Amino acid sequence: MYKFINTLLNIILCIIIPYALVSLAIRHYGLGMGLGVMILICVALFLYLKPRIYTIIGRRKYFEDHEAGFKWLEKAYDTGRMSAQQSLIYAYLLIRDGEIAKAERLITSVIHQKKDKLTKQNLLAADLNIAIIRWKQNNLDAAIKKMEEVYAEGYRSTVHYGTLGIFYILNNQLDRAEEFCLEAFDYNPGDASIRDNLGLVYMEKGDIDKAKEIYDALFEETEPNFIEAFYNYARVLEAKGDYQKAVEYYQKAMGCPEKYLSTVKMSQVEYALSRAEERIF
């Protein structure tokens, strides 16, 4: 309801009222006055929409140049009128770049100051981000607990399934991980990260044939763009004795960027690659 009312108010303020004022000015005072009113309205609308404009620019620039994107997002936040939803998106981008302390302050501030403007889904998504922060603070148990609380509230998303799935694996809760990753696969069978998690679970449980079946299908149907999928598939291939192909996929993993939220480090890939190459020769 809040979103609908907000959209309706924006239509009235940004379209209907300006149109009426300009039309009235032209009708009673001529084209020149109408143009003047239009300019004043444009300035007023820019000031009103400045946080939104800065946010749009920032999000677009972020994917080209993170630093430039953050400058615009910070400008939007500094206006004090950045929407609660956009603030949470900003916080997530900060997490992706490793600015977890700043992200946590931002999320906490939004929840305390703008909670009435957030939907239940927004609040649960914020908790998901807090869980990721706890993981990066080396508190995996707290991260899992927070994610499980979000799940218990009925929140379902591909990101949540993928994140909690890998948390269970990292915490060596393999039986729970298998159960959860199968549920995740039912929720979104086409997602590469969910399928990677499922393959990884079987590999960690020693069922290499099942893991290979999952990864073979994944790489036949798509080409993932994250380091974990290539690295884990290469490990499966190496375990099966296919060292030549394992080297190929370790090399592909080397071509993927190591991101702040990656669970596989480039040093791990380099070591595994050298090990597989030695087995060939």
PDB file of C-alpha atoms in Angstrom:
ATOM      1  CA  MET A   1       0.000   0.000   0.000  1.00  0.00           C
ATOM      2  CA  TYR A   2       2.834   2.406   0.888  1.00  0.00           C
ATOM      3  CA  LYS A   3       4.485   1.793  -2.484  1.00  0.00           C
ATOM      4  CA  PHE A   4       1.214   2.430  -4.345  1.00  0.00           C
ATOM      5  CA  ILE A   5       0.540   5.675  -2.445  1.00  0.00           C
ATOM      6  CA  ASN A   6       4.121   6.836  -2.993  1.00  0.00           C
ATOM      7  CA  THR A   7       3.872   6.151  -6.731  1.00  0.00           C
ATOM      8  CA  LEU A   8       0.550   7.990  -6.949  1.00  0.00           C
ATOM      9  CA  LEU A   9       1.958  11.026  -5.117  1.00  0.00           C
ATOM     10  CA  ASN A  10       4.970  11.110  -7.430  1.00  0.00           C
ATOM     11  CA  ILE A  11       2.699  11.109 -10.493  1.00  0.00           C
ATOM     12  CA  ILE A  12       0.679  13.975  -9.044  1.00  0.00           C
ATOM     13  CA  LEU A  13       3.729  16.014  -7.986  1.00  0.00           C
ATOM     14  CA  CYS A  14       5.931  15.351 -11.012  1.00  0.00           C
ATOM     15  CA  ILE A  15       3.407  15.270 -13.867  1.00  0.00           C
ATOM     16  CA  ILE A  16      -0.115  16.454 -13.099  1.00  0.00           C
ATOM     17  CA  ILE A  17       0.644  19.570 -11.006  1.00  0.00           C
ATOM     18  CA  PRO A  18       3.524  20.811 -13.258  1.00  0.00           C
ATOM     19  CA  TYR A  19       1.389  20.356 -16.367  1.00  0.00           C
ATOM     20  CA  ALA A  20      -1.504  22.248 -14.778  1.00  0.00           C
ATOM     21  CA  LEU A  21       0.733  25.130 -13.607  1.00  0.00           C
ATOM     22  CA  VAL A  22       2.466  25.564 -16.973  1.00  0.00           C
ATOM     23  CA  SER A  23      -0.837  25.404 -18.850  1.00  0.00           C
ATOM     24  CA  LEU A  24      -2.355  27.987 -16.504  1.00  0.00           C
ATOM     25  CA  ALA A  25       0.627  30.327 -16.874  1.00  0.00           C
ATOM     26  CA  ILE A  26       0.530  30.134 -20.675  1.00  0.00           C
ATOM     27  CA  ARG A  27      -3.226  30.655 -20.807  1.00  0.00           C
ATOM     28  CA  HIS A  28      -3.230  33.744 -18.589  1.00  0.00           C
ATOM     29  CA  TYR A  29       0.234  35.302 -19.043  1.00  0.00           C
ATOM     30  CA  GLY A  30       1.593  34.039 -22.359  1.00  0.00           C
ATOM     31  CA  LEU A  31       4.297  31.679 -23.579  1.00  0.00           C
ATOM     32  CA  GLY A  32       7.165  33.550 -21.886  1.00  0.00           C
ATOM     33  CA  MET A  33       5.633  33.203 -18.437  1.00  0.00           C
ATOM     34  CA  GLY A  34       4.837  29.567 -19.165  1.00  0.00           C
ATOM     35  CA  LEU A  35       8.498  28.943 -20.043  1.00  0.00           C
ATOM     36  CA  GLY A  36       9.614  30.649 -16.841  1.00  0.00           C
ATOM     37  CA  VAL A  37       7.274  28.538 -14.755  1.00  0.00           C
ATOM     38  CA  MET A  38       8.519  25.424 -16.532  1.00  0.00           C
ATOM     39  CA  ILE A  39      12.146  26.272 -15.674  1.00  0.00           C
ATOM     40  CA  LEU A  40      11.244  26.865 -12.023  1.00  0.00           C
ATOM     41  CA  ILE A  41       9.364  23.586 -11.915  1.00  0.00           C
ATOM     42  CA  CYS A  42      12.326  21.731 -13.461  1.00  0.00           C
ATOM     43  CA  VAL A  43      14.659  23.174 -10.812  1.00  0.00           C
ATOM     44  CA  ALA A  44      12.213  22.262  -8.048  1.00  0.00           C
ATOM     45  CA  LEU A  45      11.767  18.742  -9.421  1.00  0.00           C
ATOM     46  CA  PHE A  46      15.530  18.258  -9.635  1.00  0.00           C
ATOM     47  CA  LEU A  47      15.929  19.251  -5.991  1.00  0.00           C
ATOM     48  CA  TYR A  48      13.060  16.961  -5.014  1.00  0.00           C
ATOM     49  CA  LEU A  49      14.301  14.039  -7.104  1.00  0.00           C
ATOM     50  CA  LYS A  50      18.015  14.603  -6.489  1.00  0.00           C
ATOM     51  CA  PRO A  51      18.492  11.555  -4.212  1.00  0.00           C
ATOM     52  CA  ARG A  52      16.779   9.310  -6.755  1.00  0.00           C
ATOM     53  CA  ILE A  53      18.722  10.795  -9.681  1.00  0.00           C
ATOM     54  CA  TYR A  54      22.040  10.409  -7.855  1.00  0.00           C
ATOM     55  CA  THR A  55      21.141   6.841  -6.915  1.00  0.00           C
ATOM     56  CA  ILE A  56      20.305   5.876 -10.509  1.00  0.00           C
ATOM     57  CA  ILE A  57      23.571   7.388 -11.757  1.00  0.00           C
ATOM     58  CA  GLY A  58      25.512   5.710  -8.955  1.00  0.00           C
ATOM     59  CA  ARG A  59      24.106   2.245  -9.587  1.00  0.00           C
ATOM     60  CA  ARG A  60      24.795   2.493 -13.315  1.00  0.00           C
ATOM     61  CA  LYS A  61      28.336   3.766 -12.813  1.00  0.00           C
ATOM     62  CA  TYR A  62      29.049   1.158 -10.135  1.00  0.00           C
ATOM     63  CA  PHE A  63      29.135  -1.657 -12.695  1.00  0.00           C
ATOM     64  CA  GLU A  64      31.619   0.315 -14.820  1.00  0.00           C
ATOM     65  CA  ASP A  65      33.715   1.875 -12.052  1.00  0.00           C
ATOM     66  CA  HIS A  66      32.987   1.012  -8.429  1.00  0.00           C
ATOM     67  CA  GLU A  67      34.690   4.073  -7.005  1.00  0.00           C
ATOM     68  CA  ALA A  68      32.779   6.460  -9.265  1.00  0.00           C
ATOM     69  CA  GLY A  69      29.523   4.675  -8.490  1.00  0.00           C
ATOM     70  CA  PHE A  70      30.074   4.949  -4.744  1.00  0.00           C
ATOM     71  CA  LYS A  71      30.727   8.697  -5.040  1.00  0.00           C
ATOM     72  CA  TRP A  72      27.276   9.230  -6.549  1.00  0.00           C
ATOM     73  CA  LEU A  73      25.618   6.876  -4.068  1.00  0.00           C
ATOM     74  CA  GLU A  74      27.281   8.717  -1.201  1.00  0.00           C
ATOM     75  CA  LYS A  75      25.945  11.996  -2.602  1.00  0.00           C
ATOM     76  CA  ALA A  76      22.470  10.493  -2.661  1.00  0.00           C
ATOM     77  CA  TYR A  77      22.813   9.282   0.920  1.00  0.00           C
ATOM     78  CA  ASP A  78      24.188  12.636   2.097  1.00  0.00           C
ATOM     79  CA  THR A  79      20.990  14.367   1.008  1.00  0.00           C
ATOM     80  CA  GLY A  80      19.306  12.616   3.929  1.00  0.00           C
ATOM     81  CA  ARG A  81      16.436  11.676   1.622  1.00  0.00           C
ATOM     82  CA  MET A  82      17.678   8.469   0.040  1.00  0.00           C
ATOM     83  CA  SER A  83      14.812   5.972   0.189  1.00  0.00           C
ATOM     84  CA  ALA A  84      15.015   3.085   2.626  1.00  0.00           C
ATOM     85  CA  GLN A  85      15.018   0.529  -0.182  1.00  0.00           C
ATOM     86  CA  GLN A  86      17.772   2.314  -2.099  1.00  0.00           C
ATOM     87  CA  SER A  87      19.802   2.644   1.109  1.00  0.00           C
ATOM     88  CA  LEU A  88      19.700  -1.133   1.544  1.00  0.00           C
ATOM     89  CA  ILE A  89      20.825  -1.638  -2.053  1.00  0.00           C
ATOM     90  CA  TYR A  90      23.693   0.767  -1.384  1.00  0.00           C
ATOM     91  CA  ALA A  91      24.588  -1.263   1.714  1.00  0.00           C
ATOM     92  CA  TYR A  92      24.668  -4.490  -0.315  1.00  0.00           C
ATOM     93  CA  LEU A  93      27.022  -2.938  -2.873  1.00  0.00           C
ATOM     94  CA  LEU A  94      29.265  -1.846  -0.003  1.00  0.00           C
ATOM     95  CA  ILE A  95      29.316  -5.435   1.265  1.00  0.00           C
ATOM     96  CA  ARG A  96      30.282  -6.696  -2.184  1.00  0.00           C
ATOM     97  CA  ASP A  97      33.278  -4.377  -2.103  1.00  0.00           C
ATOM     98  CA  GLY A  98      34.333  -5.272   1.422  1.00  0.00           C
ATOM     99  CA  GLU A  99      33.103  -2.134   3.180  1.00  0.00           C
ATOM    100  CA  ILE A 100      31.304  -4.233   5.782  1.00  0.00           C
ATOM    101  CA  ALA A 101      31.622  -1.837   8.733  1.00  0.00           C
ATOM    102  CA  LYS A 102      30.096   1.004   6.732  1.00  0.00           C
ATOM    103  CA  ALA A 103      27.430  -1.319   5.329  1.00  0.00           C
ATOM    104  CA  GLU A 104      26.442  -2.492   8.800  1.00  0.00           C
ATOM    105  CA  ARG A 105      26.156   1.088  10.083  1.00  0.00           C
ATOM    106  CA  LEU A 106      23.985   1.966   7.097  1.00  0.00           C
ATOM    107  CA  ILE A 107      21.687  -1.040   7.526  1.00  0.00           C
ATOM    108  CA  THR A 108      21.331  -0.402  11.258  1.00  0.00           C
ATOM    109  CA  SER A 109      20.535   3.252  10.619  1.00  0.00           C
ATOM    110  CA  VAL A 110      17.889   2.441   8.012  1.00  0.00           C
ATOM    111  CA  ILE A 111      16.200  -0.149  10.208  1.00  0.00           C
ATOM    112  CA  HIS A 112      16.047   2.196  13.201  1.00  0.00           C
ATOM    113  CA  GLN A 113      15.097   5.398  11.369  1.00  0.00           C
ATOM    114  CA  LYS A 114      13.010   4.214   8.416  1.00  0.00           C
ATOM    115  CA  LYS A 115      11.571   0.906   9.560  1.00  0.00           C
ATOM    116  CA  ASP A 116       8.020   2.099   8.907  1.00  0.00           C
ATOM    117  CA  LYS A 117       8.917   2.595   5.234  1.00  0.00           C
ATOM    118  CA  LEU A 118      10.252  -0.934   4.782  1.00  0.00           C
ATOM    119  CA  THR A 119       8.229  -3.977   3.827  1.00  0.00           C
ATOM    120  CA  LYS A 120       8.683  -7.278   5.624  1.00  0.00           C
ATOM    121  CA  GLN A 121      10.637  -8.505   2.596  1.00  0.00           C
ATOM    122  CA  ASN A 122      12.945  -5.476   2.851  1.00  0.00           C
ATOM    123  CA  LEU A 123      13.608  -6.178   6.528  1.00  0.00           C
ATOM    124  CA  LEU A 124      14.330  -9.848   5.897  1.00  0.00           C
ATOM    125  CA  ALA A 125      16.658  -8.943   3.027  1.00  0.00           C
ATOM    126  CA  ALA A 126      18.457  -6.578   5.413  1.00  0.00           C
ATOM    127  CA  ASP A 127      18.887  -9.466   7.860  1.00  0.00           C
ATOM    128  CA  LEU A 128      20.333 -11.547   5.021  1.00  0.00           C
ATOM    129  CA  ASN A 129      22.947  -8.855   4.460  1.00  0.00           C
ATOM    130  CA  ILE A 130      23.721  -8.764   8.180  1.00  0.00           C
ATOM    131  CA  ALA A 131      24.284 -12.534   8.012  1.00  0.00           C
ATOM    132  CA  ILE A 132      26.800 -12.060   5.184  1.00  0.00           C
ATOM    133  CA  ILE A 133      28.558  -9.426   7.293  1.00  0.00           C
ATOM    134  CA  ARG A 134      28.769 -11.850  10.243  1.00  0.00           C
ATOM    135  CA  TRP A 135      30.347 -14.443   7.956  1.00  0.00           C
ATOM    136  CA  LYS A 136      32.981 -11.968   6.792  1.00  0.00           C
ATOM    137  CA  GLN A 137      33.600 -11.117  10.453  1.00  0.00           C
ATOM    138  CA  ASN A 138      34.532 -14.800  10.921  1.00  0.00           C
ATOM    139  CA  ASN A 139      31.383 -15.591  12.875  1.00  0.00           C
ATOM    140  CA  LEU A 140      29.873 -18.294  10.699  1.00  0.00           C
ATOM    141  CA  ASP A 141      27.642 -19.665  13.470  1.00  0.00           C
ATOM    142  CA  ALA A 142      26.004 -16.250  13.926  1.00  0.00           C
ATOM    143  CA  ALA A 143      25.641 -15.921  10.148  1.00  0.00           C
ATOM    144  CA  ILE A 144      23.867 -19.277   9.902  1.00  0.00           C
ATOM    145  CA  LYS A 145      21.614 -18.457  12.852  1.00  0.00           C
ATOM    146  CA  LYS A 146      20.548 -15.171  11.259  1.00  0.00           C
ATOM    147  CA  MET A 147      19.923 -16.855   7.893  1.00  0.00           C
ATOM    148  CA  GLU A 148      17.854 -19.566   9.561  1.00  0.00           C
ATOM    149  CA  GLU A 149      15.778 -16.902  11.320  1.00  0.00           C
ATOM    150  CA  VAL A 150      15.116 -15.269   7.954  1.00  0.00           C
ATOM    151  CA  TYR A 151      14.134 -18.660   6.514  1.00  0.00           C
ATOM    152  CA  ALA A 152      11.809 -19.337   9.468  1.00  0.00           C
ATOM    153  CA  GLU A 153      10.041 -16.044   8.702  1.00  0.00           C
ATOM    154  CA  GLY A 154       9.095 -17.430   5.313  1.00  0.00           C
ATOM    155  CA  TYR A 155      11.649 -15.529   3.223  1.00  0.00           C
ATOM    156  CA  ARG A 156      12.646 -17.366   0.039  1.00  0.00           C
ATOM    157  CA  SER A 157      15.006 -16.161  -2.654  1.00  0.00           C
ATOM    158  CA  THR A 158      17.713 -17.577  -4.875  1.00  0.00           C
ATOM    159  CA  VAL A 159      20.327 -15.485  -3.065  1.00  0.00           C
ATOM    160  CA  HIS A 160      19.176 -16.785   0.335  1.00  0.00           C
ATOM    161  CA  TYR A 161      19.208 -20.402  -0.817  1.00  0.00           C
ATOM    162  CA  GLY A 162      22.638 -20.037  -2.388  1.00  0.00           C
ATOM    163  CA  THR A 163      24.123 -18.210   0.587  1.00  0.00           C
ATOM    164  CA  LEU A 164      22.791 -20.419   3.385  1.00  0.00           C
ATOM    165  CA  GLY A 165      23.646 -23.506   1.342  1.00  0.00           C
ATOM    166  CA  ILE A 166      27.315 -22.564   1.104  1.00  0.00           C
ATOM    167  CA  PHE A 167      27.333 -21.527   4.778  1.00  0.00           C
ATOM    168  CA  TYR A 168      26.230 -25.042   5.771  1.00  0.00           C
ATOM    169  CA  ILE A 169      28.984 -26.493   3.590  1.00  0.00           C
ATOM    170  CA  LEU A 170      31.639 -24.170   4.998  1.00  0.00           C
ATOM    171  CA  ASN A 171      30.477 -25.140   8.499  1.00  0.00           C
ATOM    172  CA  ASN A 172      30.764 -28.857   7.595  1.00  0.00           C
ATOM    173  CA  GLN A 173      27.026 -29.446   8.208  1.00  0.00           C
ATOM    174  CA  LEU A 174      26.940 -31.692   5.165  1.00  0.00           C
ATOM    175  CA  ASP A 175      23.726 -33.615   5.843  1.00  0.00           C
ATOM    176  CA  ARG A 176      21.820 -30.392   6.458  1.00  0.00           C
ATOM    177  CA  ALA A 177      23.564 -28.837   3.458  1.00  0.00           C
ATOM    178  CA  GLU A 178      22.457 -31.679   1.186  1.00  0.00           C
ATOM    179  CA  GLU A 179      18.851 -31.401   2.356  1.00  0.00           C
ATOM    180  CA  PHE A 180      18.826 -27.630   1.958  1.00  0.00           C
ATOM    181  CA  CYS A 181      20.604 -27.610  -1.415  1.00  0.00           C
ATOM    182  CA  LEU A 182      18.099 -30.121  -2.806  1.00  0.00           C
ATOM    183  CA  GLU A 183      15.293 -27.826  -1.655  1.00  0.00           C
ATOM    184  CA  ALA A 184      17.146 -24.906  -3.264  1.00  0.00           C
ATOM    185  CA  PHE A 185      17.416 -26.869  -6.512  1.00  0.00           C
ATOM    186  CA  ASP A 186      13.655 -27.443  -6.482  1.00  0.00           C
ATOM    187  CA  TYR A 187      13.167 -23.708  -5.928  1.00  0.00           C
ATOM    188  CA  ASN A 188      15.419 -22.611  -8.804  1.00  0.00           C
ATOM    189  CA  PRO A 189      16.948 -25.506 -10.796  1.00  0.00           C
ATOM    190  CA  GLY A 190      18.467 -23.161 -13.356  1.00  0.00           C
ATOM    191  CA  ASP A 191      20.638 -21.127 -10.983  1.00  0.00           C
ATOM    192  CA  ALA A 192      24.349 -21.892 -11.372  1.00  0.00           C
ATOM    193  CA  SER A 193      25.303 -21.071  -7.768  1.00  0.00           C
ATOM    194  CA  ILE A 194      22.614 -23.394  -6.381  1.00  0.00           C
ATOM    195  CA  ARG A 195      23.772 -26.184  -8.682  1.00  0.00           C
ATOM    196  CA  ASP A 196      27.397 -25.532  -7.737  1.00  0.00           C
ATOM    197  CA  ASN A 197      26.466 -25.843  -4.058  1.00  0.00           C
ATOM    198  CA  LEU A 198      24.703 -29.134  -4.701  1.00  0.00           C
ATOM    199  CA  GLY A 199      27.661 -30.535  -6.618  1.00  0.00           C
ATOM    200  CA  LEU A 200      30.021 -29.359  -3.888  1.00  0.00           C
ATOM    201  CA  VAL A 201      27.952 -31.069  -1.186  1.00  0.00           C
ATOM    202  CA  TYR A 202      28.238 -34.428  -2.929  1.00  0.00           C
ATOM    203  CA  MET A 203      31.942 -33.934  -3.529  1.00  0.00           C
ATOM    204  CA  GLU A 204      32.542 -33.121   0.153  1.00  0.00           C
ATOM    205  CA  LYS A 205      30.501 -36.199   1.121  1.00  0.00           C
ATOM    206  CA  GLY A 206      32.681 -38.357  -1.124  1.00  0.00           C
ATOM    207  CA  ASP A 207      30.067 -39.100  -3.792  1.00  0.00           C
ATOM    208  CA  ILE A 208      32.288 -38.019  -6.679  1.00  0.00           C
ATOM    209  CA  ASP A 209      30.163 -39.682  -9.373  1.00  0.00           C
ATOM    210  CA  LYS A 210      27.062 -37.775  -8.266  1.00  0.00           C
ATOM    211  CA  ALA A 211      29.035 -34.554  -8.059  1.00  0.00           C
ATOM    212  CA  LYS A 212      30.410 -35.067 -11.566  1.00  0.00           C
ATOM    213  CA  GLU A 213      26.936 -35.744 -12.914  1.00  0.00           C
ATOM    214  CA  ILE A 214      25.739 -32.391 -11.543  1.00  0.00           C
ATOM    215  CA  TYR A 215      28.754 -30.438 -12.813  1.00  0.00           C
ATOM    216  CA  ASP A 216      28.707 -32.121 -16.237  1.00  0.00           C
ATOM    217  CA  ALA A 217      25.092 -31.038 -16.666  1.00  0.00           C
ATOM    218  CA  LEU A 218      25.832 -27.534 -15.388  1.00  0.00           C
ATOM    219  CA  PHE A 219      28.668 -26.921 -17.824  1.00  0.00           C
ATOM    220  CA  GLU A 220      26.819 -28.504 -20.734  1.00  0.00           C
ATOM    221  CA  GLU A 221      23.915 -26.100 -20.253  1.00  0.00           C
ATOM    222  CA  THR A 222      25.715 -22.884 -19.332  1.00  0.00           C
ATOM    223  CA  GLU A 223      29.059 -21.223 -18.660  1.00  0.00           C
ATOM    224  CA  PRO A 224      29.157 -19.926 -15.073  1.00  0.00           C
ATOM    225  CA  ASN A 225      30.948 -16.638 -14.484  1.00  0.00           C
ATOM    226  CA  PHE A 226      32.263 -17.230 -10.960  1.00  0.00           C
ATOM    227  CA  ILE A 227      35.462 -18.816  -9.729  1.00  0.00           C
ATOM    228  CA  GLU A 228      33.864 -21.427  -7.446  1.00  0.00           C
ATOM    229  CA  ALA A 229      32.104 -23.372 -10.214  1.00  0.00           C
ATOM    230  CA  PHE A 230      35.270 -23.845 -12.305  1.00  0.00           C
ATOM    231  CA  TYR A 231      37.427 -24.652  -9.285  1.00  0.00           C
ATOM    232  CA  ASN A 232      34.990 -27.175  -7.830  1.00  0.00           C
ATOM    233  CA  TYR A 233      34.420 -28.881 -11.176  1.00  0.00           C
ATOM    234  CA  ALA A 234      38.183 -29.132 -11.645  1.00  0.00           C
ATOM    235  CA  ARG A 235      38.478 -30.764  -8.207  1.00  0.00           C
ATOM    236  CA  VAL A 236      35.853 -33.331  -9.209  1.00  0.00           C
ATOM    237  CA  LEU A 237      37.670 -34.033 -12.490  1.00  0.00           C
ATOM    238  CA  GLU A 238      40.949 -34.386 -10.632  1.00  0.00           C
ATOM    239  CA  ALA A 239      39.345 -36.814  -8.166  1.00  0.00           C
ATOM    240  CA  LYS A 240      38.151 -38.865 -11.163  1.00  0.00           C
ATOM    241  CA  GLY A 241      41.720 -38.957 -12.545  1.00  0.00           C
ATOM    242  CA  ASP A 242      41.008 -36.715 -15.535  1.00  0.00           C
ATOM    243  CA  TYR A 243      43.992 -34.477 -14.848  1.00  0.00           C
ATOM    244  CA  GLN A 244      44.172 -32.932 -18.316  1.00  0.00           C
ATOM    245  CA  LYS A 245      40.604 -31.644 -18.131  1.00  0.00           C
ATOM    246  CA  ALA A 246      41.088 -30.655 -14.489  1.00  0.00           C
ATOM    247  CA  VAL A 247      43.999 -28.436 -15.524  1.00  0.00           C
ATOM    248  CA  GLU A 248      41.779 -26.870 -18.190  1.00  0.00           C
ATOM    249  CA  TYR A 249      39.139 -25.935 -15.622  1.00  0.00           C
ATOM    250  CA  TYR A 250      41.634 -24.759 -13.020  1.00  0.00           C
ATOM    251  CA  GLN A 251      42.994 -22.446 -15.729  1.00  0.00           C
ATOM    252  CA  LYS A 252      39.468 -21.216 -16.423  1.00  0.00           C
ATOM    253  CA  ALA A 253      39.052 -20.567 -12.706  1.00  0.00           C
ATOM    254  CA  MET A 254      42.248 -18.497 -12.860  1.00  0.00           C
ATOM    255  CA  GLY A 255      40.519 -16.337 -15.469  1.00  0.00           C
ATOM    256  CA  CYS A 256      37.666 -15.466 -13.118  1.00  0.00           C
ATOM    257  CA  PRO A 257      37.943 -12.480 -10.780  1.00  0.00           C
ATOM    258  CA  GLU A 258      38.382 -13.233  -7.094  1.00  0.00           C
ATOM    259  CA  LYS A 259      35.672 -11.150  -5.438  1.00  0.00           C
ATOM    260  CA  TYR A 260      35.349 -10.118  -1.820  1.00  0.00           C
ATOM    261  CA  LEU A 261      32.463 -12.555  -1.333  1.00  0.00           C
ATOM    262  CA  SER A 262      34.192 -15.425  -3.143  1.00  0.00           C
ATOM    263  CA  THR A 263      34.587 -18.581  -1.089  1.00  0.00           C
ATOM    264  CA  VAL A 264      37.543 -19.674  -3.224  1.00  0.00           C
ATOM    265  CA  LYS A 265      40.792 -17.714  -3.225  1.00  0.00           C
ATOM    266  CA  MET A 266      43.122 -17.418  -6.187  1.00  0.00           C
ATOM    267  CA  SER A 267      45.937 -18.900  -4.102  1.00  0.00           C
ATOM    268  CA  GLN A 268      43.879 -22.096  -3.727  1.00  0.00           C
ATOM    269  CA  VAL A 269      43.398 -22.302  -7.489  1.00  0.00           C
ATOM    270  CA  GLU A 270      47.099 -21.710  -8.171  1.00  0.00           C
ATOM    271  CA  TYR A 271      48.107 -24.483  -5.783  1.00  0.00           C
ATOM    272  CA  ALA A 272      45.548 -26.930  -7.194  1.00  0.00           C
ATOM    273  CA  LEU A 273      46.611 -26.120 -10.756  1.00  0.00           C
ATOM    274  CA  SER A 274      50.263 -26.824 -10.037  1.00  0.00           C
ATOM    275  CA  ARG A 275      49.306 -30.081  -8.300  1.00  0.00           C
ATOM    276  CA  ALA A 276      47.201 -31.262 -11.251  1.00  0.00           C
ATOM    277  CA  GLU A 277      49.913 -30.288 -13.747  1.00  0.00           C
ATOM    278  CA  GLU A 278      52.479 -32.366 -11.817  1.00  0.00           C
ATOM    279  CA  ARG A 279      50.195 -35.394 -12.063  1.00  0.00           C
ATOM    280  CA  ILE A 280      50.091 -35.046 -15.849  1.00  0.00           C
ATOM    281  CA  PHE A 281      53.845 -34.947 -16.212  1.00  0.00           C
TER     282      PHE A 281
END
